[in-house]
Amino acid sequence: SRNVSYVISGAQNLVKRGIDDIIIKDVISYPLLSRLLFDIKRIYLYLSLIAFFIIVIGGLWYFYYISPLDMKTEVAYSWLLFSSALIINLIYLYYIPVLTGLGEIESSYKANVLGRIIWFFLSLLVFIFSPSILLLSLSFVFSVFTNRYLCYFFYIRNSHVKAINKTEMEKKSTVPFIGHNAAKLGVVSLGSFLINRSTTLIVGIV
């Protein structure tokens, strides 16, 4: 979000540390912004591919191993649904820092809060009327898609995003300047997300 904020504030280049070497002008470099957003998306996609093997495959083995014999099939399907939604969530997790950097802080919070509310109420209904880890996983999938659709809606309506759609992207990659921080943010966000969201599924198994 910091680098996005710099660019829409007039930065014509990015640096690894500090701001002293950043060239500031009165105009926004939309080619640079376009390249920055492209590279952010690419970093999150690569992180998601790595997470797929750790979370989906590793998690499937773990939950299949610890689950009761009569629940193994249900647990396997439930985890595949749940973990797939986690990966989808990670792929599009860049929306949060990007929206913040674009000045859409309120919009990113709205999408996040609504997704959590939907997840909470659907999970509550499942616990009350039909306790099932498969239904809990489906509830989570629905909340993730709702959250990401709202983020996408707020993203495409932003004036800066509309402007870059009419601009040719800068050829020079911004990954050397943003790679470390973006990867670190992605890993931290995923860890926090796993801790907060997987608890319900684990409780369902127990």
PDB file of C-alpha atoms in Angstrom:
ATOM      1  CA  SER A   1       0.000   0.000   0.000  1.00  0.00           C
ATOM      2  CA  ARG A   2       2.911   2.338   0.709  1.00  0.00           C
ATOM      3  CA  ASN A   3       4.339   2.089  -2.812  1.00  0.00           C
ATOM      4  CA  VAL A   4       0.908   2.516  -4.380  1.00  0.00           C
ATOM      5  CA  SER A   5       0.417   5.633  -2.258  1.00  0.00           C
ATOM      6  CA  TYR A   6       3.797   6.979  -3.385  1.00  0.00           C
ATOM      7  CA  VAL A   7       2.929   6.550  -7.064  1.00  0.00           C
ATOM      8  CA  ILE A   8      -0.488   8.199  -6.884  1.00  0.00           C
ATOM      9  CA  SER A   9       1.171  11.025  -4.946  1.00  0.00           C
ATOM     10  CA  GLY A  10       3.450  11.705  -7.914  1.00  0.00           C
ATOM     11  CA  ALA A  11       6.415   9.331  -7.487  1.00  0.00           C
ATOM     12  CA  GLN A  12       8.081   8.617 -10.834  1.00  0.00           C
ATOM     13  CA  ASN A  13      10.230   5.758  -9.532  1.00  0.00           C
ATOM     14  CA  LEU A  14      10.465   3.344  -6.603  1.00  0.00           C
ATOM     15  CA  VAL A  15      13.343   2.562  -4.243  1.00  0.00           C
ATOM     16  CA  LYS A  16      14.035  -0.338  -1.884  1.00  0.00           C
ATOM     17  CA  ARG A  17      14.432   1.772   1.247  1.00  0.00           C
ATOM     18  CA  GLY A  18      13.569   5.291   2.304  1.00  0.00           C
ATOM     19  CA  ILE A  19      12.189   8.061   0.104  1.00  0.00           C
ATOM     20  CA  ASP A  20      15.200  10.314  -0.507  1.00  0.00           C
ATOM     21  CA  ASP A  21      15.889   8.952  -4.009  1.00  0.00           C
ATOM     22  CA  ILE A  22      12.262   9.045  -5.151  1.00  0.00           C
ATOM     23  CA  ILE A  23      11.567  11.591  -7.890  1.00  0.00           C
ATOM     24  CA  ILE A  24       8.297  13.428  -7.227  1.00  0.00           C
ATOM     25  CA  LYS A  25       6.327  15.324  -9.872  1.00  0.00           C
ATOM     26  CA  ASP A  26       2.901  16.921 -10.056  1.00  0.00           C
ATOM     27  CA  VAL A  27       1.603  14.219 -12.402  1.00  0.00           C
ATOM     28  CA  ILE A  28       0.856  10.559 -11.725  1.00  0.00           C
ATOM     29  CA  SER A  29       2.943   8.046 -13.652  1.00  0.00           C
ATOM     30  CA  TYR A  30       0.186   5.679 -14.727  1.00  0.00           C
ATOM     31  CA  PRO A  31       2.613   3.415 -16.640  1.00  0.00           C
ATOM     32  CA  LEU A  32       4.496   2.928 -13.345  1.00  0.00           C
ATOM     33  CA  LEU A  33       1.258   2.382 -11.417  1.00  0.00           C
ATOM     34  CA  SER A  34       0.113  -0.166 -13.983  1.00  0.00           C
ATOM     35  CA  ARG A  35       3.409  -2.042 -13.699  1.00  0.00           C
ATOM     36  CA  LEU A  36       3.333  -1.900  -9.906  1.00  0.00           C
ATOM     37  CA  LEU A  37      -0.165  -3.373  -9.703  1.00  0.00           C
ATOM     38  CA  PHE A  38       0.764  -6.054 -12.244  1.00  0.00           C
ATOM     39  CA  ASP A  39       3.819  -7.075 -10.211  1.00  0.00           C
ATOM     40  CA  ILE A  40       1.883  -7.106  -6.935  1.00  0.00           C
ATOM     41  CA  LYS A  41      -0.677  -9.470  -8.466  1.00  0.00           C
ATOM     42  CA  ARG A  42       2.112 -11.692  -9.790  1.00  0.00           C
ATOM     43  CA  ILE A  43       3.833 -11.935  -6.390  1.00  0.00           C
ATOM     44  CA  TYR A  44       0.590 -12.966  -4.690  1.00  0.00           C
ATOM     45  CA  LEU A  45      -0.044 -15.544  -7.412  1.00  0.00           C
ATOM     46  CA  TYR A  46       3.385 -17.122  -6.857  1.00  0.00           C
ATOM     47  CA  LEU A  47       2.828 -17.142  -3.094  1.00  0.00           C
ATOM     48  CA  SER A  48      -0.506 -18.855  -3.678  1.00  0.00           C
ATOM     49  CA  LEU A  49       1.098 -21.604  -5.768  1.00  0.00           C
ATOM     50  CA  ILE A  50       3.536 -22.334  -2.934  1.00  0.00           C
ATOM     51  CA  ALA A  51       0.722 -22.186  -0.379  1.00  0.00           C
ATOM     52  CA  PHE A  52      -1.316 -24.639  -2.458  1.00  0.00           C
ATOM     53  CA  PHE A  53       1.138 -27.468  -1.806  1.00  0.00           C
ATOM     54  CA  ILE A  54       1.549 -26.609   1.864  1.00  0.00           C
ATOM     55  CA  ILE A  55      -2.083 -25.897   2.746  1.00  0.00           C
ATOM     56  CA  VAL A  56      -4.202 -27.971   0.365  1.00  0.00           C
ATOM     57  CA  ILE A  57      -2.036 -31.070   0.051  1.00  0.00           C
ATOM     58  CA  GLY A  58      -0.270 -30.938   3.429  1.00  0.00           C
ATOM     59  CA  GLY A  59      -3.466 -29.985   5.245  1.00  0.00           C
ATOM     60  CA  LEU A  60      -5.431 -32.735   3.518  1.00  0.00           C
ATOM     61  CA  TRP A  61      -2.971 -35.349   4.775  1.00  0.00           C
ATOM     62  CA  TYR A  62      -2.971 -33.889   8.301  1.00  0.00           C
ATOM     63  CA  PHE A  63      -6.744 -33.631   8.744  1.00  0.00           C
ATOM     64  CA  TYR A  64      -7.304 -37.022   7.137  1.00  0.00           C
ATOM     65  CA  TYR A  65      -4.800 -38.472   9.617  1.00  0.00           C
ATOM     66  CA  ILE A  66      -6.321 -36.923  12.765  1.00  0.00           C
ATOM     67  CA  SER A  67     -10.000 -37.315  11.868  1.00  0.00           C
ATOM     68  CA  PRO A  68     -12.140 -40.221  13.153  1.00  0.00           C
ATOM     69  CA  LEU A  69     -12.451 -43.189  10.801  1.00  0.00           C
ATOM     70  CA  ASP A  70     -16.152 -42.619  10.105  1.00  0.00           C
ATOM     71  CA  MET A  71     -15.526 -38.964   9.180  1.00  0.00           C
ATOM     72  CA  LYS A  72     -12.441 -39.257   6.982  1.00  0.00           C
ATOM     73  CA  THR A  73     -14.265 -38.838   3.652  1.00  0.00           C
ATOM     74  CA  GLU A  74     -16.326 -35.884   4.866  1.00  0.00           C
ATOM     75  CA  VAL A  75     -13.242 -34.272   6.376  1.00  0.00           C
ATOM     76  CA  ALA A  76     -11.285 -34.729   3.138  1.00  0.00           C
ATOM     77  CA  TYR A  77     -13.986 -33.065   1.009  1.00  0.00           C
ATOM     78  CA  SER A  78     -14.475 -30.340   3.596  1.00  0.00           C
ATOM     79  CA  TRP A  79     -10.780 -29.530   3.729  1.00  0.00           C
ATOM     80  CA  LEU A  80     -10.510 -29.455  -0.066  1.00  0.00           C
ATOM     81  CA  LEU A  81     -13.335 -26.902  -0.173  1.00  0.00           C
ATOM     82  CA  PHE A  82     -12.027 -24.874   2.737  1.00  0.00           C
ATOM     83  CA  SER A  83      -8.389 -24.841   1.628  1.00  0.00           C
ATOM     84  CA  SER A  84      -9.307 -24.044  -1.982  1.00  0.00           C
ATOM     85  CA  ALA A  85     -11.182 -21.006  -0.705  1.00  0.00           C
ATOM     86  CA  LEU A  86      -8.095 -20.083   1.331  1.00  0.00           C
ATOM     87  CA  ILE A  87      -5.943 -20.195  -1.799  1.00  0.00           C
ATOM     88  CA  ILE A  88      -8.456 -18.107  -3.764  1.00  0.00           C
ATOM     89  CA  ASN A  89      -8.460 -15.663  -0.883  1.00  0.00           C
ATOM     90  CA  LEU A  90      -4.657 -15.474  -0.932  1.00  0.00           C
ATOM     91  CA  ILE A  91      -4.506 -14.941  -4.705  1.00  0.00           C
ATOM     92  CA  TYR A  92      -6.720 -11.877  -4.356  1.00  0.00           C
ATOM     93  CA  LEU A  93      -5.398 -10.762  -0.983  1.00  0.00           C
ATOM     94  CA  TYR A  94      -3.530  -7.975  -2.766  1.00  0.00           C
ATOM     95  CA  TYR A  95      -6.818  -6.076  -3.044  1.00  0.00           C
ATOM     96  CA  ILE A  96      -6.568  -5.017   0.612  1.00  0.00           C
ATOM     97  CA  PRO A  97      -3.182  -3.214   0.493  1.00  0.00           C
ATOM     98  CA  VAL A  98      -3.847  -1.947  -3.033  1.00  0.00           C
ATOM     99  CA  LEU A  99      -7.230  -0.458  -2.118  1.00  0.00           C
ATOM    100  CA  THR A 100      -5.617   1.110   0.940  1.00  0.00           C
ATOM    101  CA  GLY A 101      -2.866   2.603  -1.202  1.00  0.00           C
ATOM    102  CA  LEU A 102      -5.419   3.930  -3.672  1.00  0.00           C
ATOM    103  CA  GLY A 103      -7.207   5.757  -0.872  1.00  0.00           C
ATOM    104  CA  GLU A 104     -10.081   3.253  -0.677  1.00  0.00           C
ATOM    105  CA  ILE A 105      -9.424   2.381   2.966  1.00  0.00           C
ATOM    106  CA  GLU A 106     -13.109   2.485   3.908  1.00  0.00           C
ATOM    107  CA  SER A 107     -14.023   0.270   0.957  1.00  0.00           C
ATOM    108  CA  SER A 108     -11.468  -2.395   1.893  1.00  0.00           C
ATOM    109  CA  TYR A 109     -12.780  -2.437   5.467  1.00  0.00           C
ATOM    110  CA  LYS A 110     -16.375  -2.697   4.246  1.00  0.00           C
ATOM    111  CA  ALA A 111     -15.560  -5.731   2.099  1.00  0.00           C
ATOM    112  CA  ASN A 112     -13.607  -7.395   4.903  1.00  0.00           C
ATOM    113  CA  VAL A 113     -16.248  -6.760   7.560  1.00  0.00           C
ATOM    114  CA  LEU A 114     -19.113  -7.932   5.347  1.00  0.00           C
ATOM    115  CA  GLY A 115     -17.228 -11.118   4.479  1.00  0.00           C
ATOM    116  CA  ARG A 116     -16.645 -11.829   8.171  1.00  0.00           C
ATOM    117  CA  ILE A 117     -20.280 -11.131   9.055  1.00  0.00           C
ATOM    118  CA  ILE A 118     -21.521 -13.502   6.350  1.00  0.00           C
ATOM    119  CA  TRP A 119     -19.066 -16.185   7.506  1.00  0.00           C
ATOM    120  CA  PHE A 120     -20.166 -15.763  11.130  1.00  0.00           C
ATOM    121  CA  PHE A 121     -23.916 -15.914  10.505  1.00  0.00           C
ATOM    122  CA  LEU A 122     -23.751 -18.788   8.026  1.00  0.00           C
ATOM    123  CA  SER A 123     -21.560 -20.747  10.448  1.00  0.00           C
ATOM    124  CA  LEU A 124     -23.993 -19.979  13.260  1.00  0.00           C
ATOM    125  CA  LEU A 125     -26.916 -21.259  11.187  1.00  0.00           C
ATOM    126  CA  VAL A 126     -24.996 -24.432  10.374  1.00  0.00           C
ATOM    127  CA  PHE A 127     -24.192 -25.055  14.049  1.00  0.00           C
ATOM    128  CA  ILE A 128     -27.843 -24.510  15.036  1.00  0.00           C
ATOM    129  CA  PHE A 129     -29.717 -26.349  12.291  1.00  0.00           C
ATOM    130  CA  SER A 130     -27.363 -28.847  10.679  1.00  0.00           C
ATOM    131  CA  PRO A 131     -23.906 -29.229  12.252  1.00  0.00           C
ATOM    132  CA  SER A 132     -21.580 -30.344   9.484  1.00  0.00           C
ATOM    133  CA  ILE A 133     -17.983 -29.509   8.636  1.00  0.00           C
ATOM    134  CA  LEU A 134     -18.883 -29.764   4.942  1.00  0.00           C
ATOM    135  CA  LEU A 135     -21.543 -27.060   5.330  1.00  0.00           C
ATOM    136  CA  LEU A 136     -19.116 -24.977   7.402  1.00  0.00           C
ATOM    137  CA  SER A 137     -16.640 -25.172   4.547  1.00  0.00           C
ATOM    138  CA  LEU A 138     -19.305 -24.159   2.028  1.00  0.00           C
ATOM    139  CA  SER A 139     -20.191 -21.198   4.249  1.00  0.00           C
ATOM    140  CA  PHE A 140     -16.576 -20.136   4.222  1.00  0.00           C
ATOM    141  CA  VAL A 141     -16.354 -20.480   0.431  1.00  0.00           C
ATOM    142  CA  PHE A 142     -19.410 -18.250   0.037  1.00  0.00           C
ATOM    143  CA  SER A 143     -17.982 -15.606   2.378  1.00  0.00           C
ATOM    144  CA  VAL A 144     -14.652 -15.568   0.510  1.00  0.00           C
ATOM    145  CA  PHE A 145     -16.319 -15.105  -2.876  1.00  0.00           C
ATOM    146  CA  THR A 146     -18.526 -12.346  -1.473  1.00  0.00           C
ATOM    147  CA  ASN A 147     -15.538 -10.561   0.041  1.00  0.00           C
ATOM    148  CA  ARG A 148     -13.430 -10.785  -3.101  1.00  0.00           C
ATOM    149  CA  TYR A 149     -16.278  -9.709  -5.369  1.00  0.00           C
ATOM    150  CA  LEU A 150     -16.794  -6.592  -3.248  1.00  0.00           C
ATOM    151  CA  CYS A 151     -13.050  -5.865  -3.323  1.00  0.00           C
ATOM    152  CA  TYR A 152     -13.075  -6.268  -7.098  1.00  0.00           C
ATOM    153  CA  PHE A 153     -16.077  -3.939  -7.383  1.00  0.00           C
ATOM    154  CA  PHE A 154     -14.379  -1.227  -5.315  1.00  0.00           C
ATOM    155  CA  TYR A 155     -11.140  -1.767  -7.248  1.00  0.00           C
ATOM    156  CA  ILE A 156     -12.498  -1.383 -10.796  1.00  0.00           C
ATOM    157  CA  ARG A 157     -14.532   1.701  -9.933  1.00  0.00           C
ATOM    158  CA  ASN A 158     -11.447   3.569  -8.681  1.00  0.00           C
ATOM    159  CA  SER A 159     -10.490   6.466 -10.969  1.00  0.00           C
ATOM    160  CA  HIS A 160      -6.786   5.549 -10.970  1.00  0.00           C
ATOM    161  CA  VAL A 161      -7.544   1.966 -12.006  1.00  0.00           C
ATOM    162  CA  LYS A 162      -9.749   3.252 -14.827  1.00  0.00           C
ATOM    163  CA  ALA A 163      -6.877   5.483 -15.943  1.00  0.00           C
ATOM    164  CA  ILE A 164      -4.297   2.679 -16.114  1.00  0.00           C
ATOM    165  CA  ASN A 165      -6.619   0.647 -18.330  1.00  0.00           C
ATOM    166  CA  LYS A 166      -5.979   3.285 -20.994  1.00  0.00           C
ATOM    167  CA  THR A 167      -2.215   3.373 -20.403  1.00  0.00           C
ATOM    168  CA  GLU A 168       0.624   1.187 -21.637  1.00  0.00           C
ATOM    169  CA  MET A 169       2.408  -0.540 -18.775  1.00  0.00           C
ATOM    170  CA  GLU A 170       6.000   0.357 -17.963  1.00  0.00           C
ATOM    171  CA  LYS A 171       8.402  -2.380 -19.083  1.00  0.00           C
ATOM    172  CA  LYS A 172      10.806  -2.198 -16.135  1.00  0.00           C
ATOM    173  CA  SER A 173       9.777  -4.547 -13.316  1.00  0.00           C
ATOM    174  CA  THR A 174       9.096  -3.166  -9.838  1.00  0.00           C
ATOM    175  CA  VAL A 175       9.633  -6.560  -8.155  1.00  0.00           C
ATOM    176  CA  PRO A 176      13.200  -5.712  -6.994  1.00  0.00           C
ATOM    177  CA  PHE A 177      11.728  -2.797  -5.027  1.00  0.00           C
ATOM    178  CA  ILE A 178       8.569  -4.401  -3.654  1.00  0.00           C
ATOM    179  CA  GLY A 179       9.218  -8.163  -3.647  1.00  0.00           C
ATOM    180  CA  HIS A 180      10.463  -8.582  -0.092  1.00  0.00           C
ATOM    181  CA  ASN A 181       7.780  -6.483   1.597  1.00  0.00           C
ATOM    182  CA  ALA A 182       4.951  -7.854  -0.552  1.00  0.00           C
ATOM    183  CA  ALA A 183       5.980 -11.455   0.117  1.00  0.00           C
ATOM    184  CA  LYS A 184       6.327 -10.776   3.850  1.00  0.00           C
ATOM    185  CA  LEU A 185       2.897  -9.132   3.970  1.00  0.00           C
ATOM    186  CA  GLY A 186       1.362 -12.040   2.078  1.00  0.00           C
ATOM    187  CA  VAL A 187       2.825 -14.652   4.431  1.00  0.00           C
ATOM    188  CA  VAL A 188       1.823 -12.719   7.564  1.00  0.00           C
ATOM    189  CA  SER A 189      -1.697 -12.127   6.227  1.00  0.00           C
ATOM    190  CA  LEU A 190      -2.112 -15.789   5.335  1.00  0.00           C
ATOM    191  CA  GLY A 191      -0.873 -16.911   8.759  1.00  0.00           C
ATOM    192  CA  SER A 192      -3.275 -14.576  10.512  1.00  0.00           C
ATOM    193  CA  PHE A 193      -6.075 -15.693   8.231  1.00  0.00           C
ATOM    194  CA  LEU A 194      -5.410 -19.372   8.898  1.00  0.00           C
ATOM    195  CA  ILE A 195      -5.392 -18.861  12.657  1.00  0.00           C
ATOM    196  CA  ASN A 196      -8.644 -16.884  12.593  1.00  0.00           C
ATOM    197  CA  ARG A 197     -10.616 -18.962  10.109  1.00  0.00           C
ATOM    198  CA  SER A 198      -9.502 -22.574  10.450  1.00  0.00           C
ATOM    199  CA  THR A 199     -10.466 -22.751  14.141  1.00  0.00           C
ATOM    200  CA  THR A 200     -14.129 -23.277  13.312  1.00  0.00           C
ATOM    201  CA  LEU A 201     -13.366 -26.176  11.006  1.00  0.00           C
ATOM    202  CA  ILE A 202     -11.105 -27.836  13.587  1.00  0.00           C
ATOM    203  CA  VAL A 203     -13.829 -27.468  16.233  1.00  0.00           C
ATOM    204  CA  GLY A 204     -16.253 -29.114  13.806  1.00  0.00           C
ATOM    205  CA  ILE A 205     -13.965 -32.146  13.533  1.00  0.00           C
ATOM    206  CA  VAL A 206     -13.477 -32.400  17.295  1.00  0.00           C
TER     207      VAL A 206
END
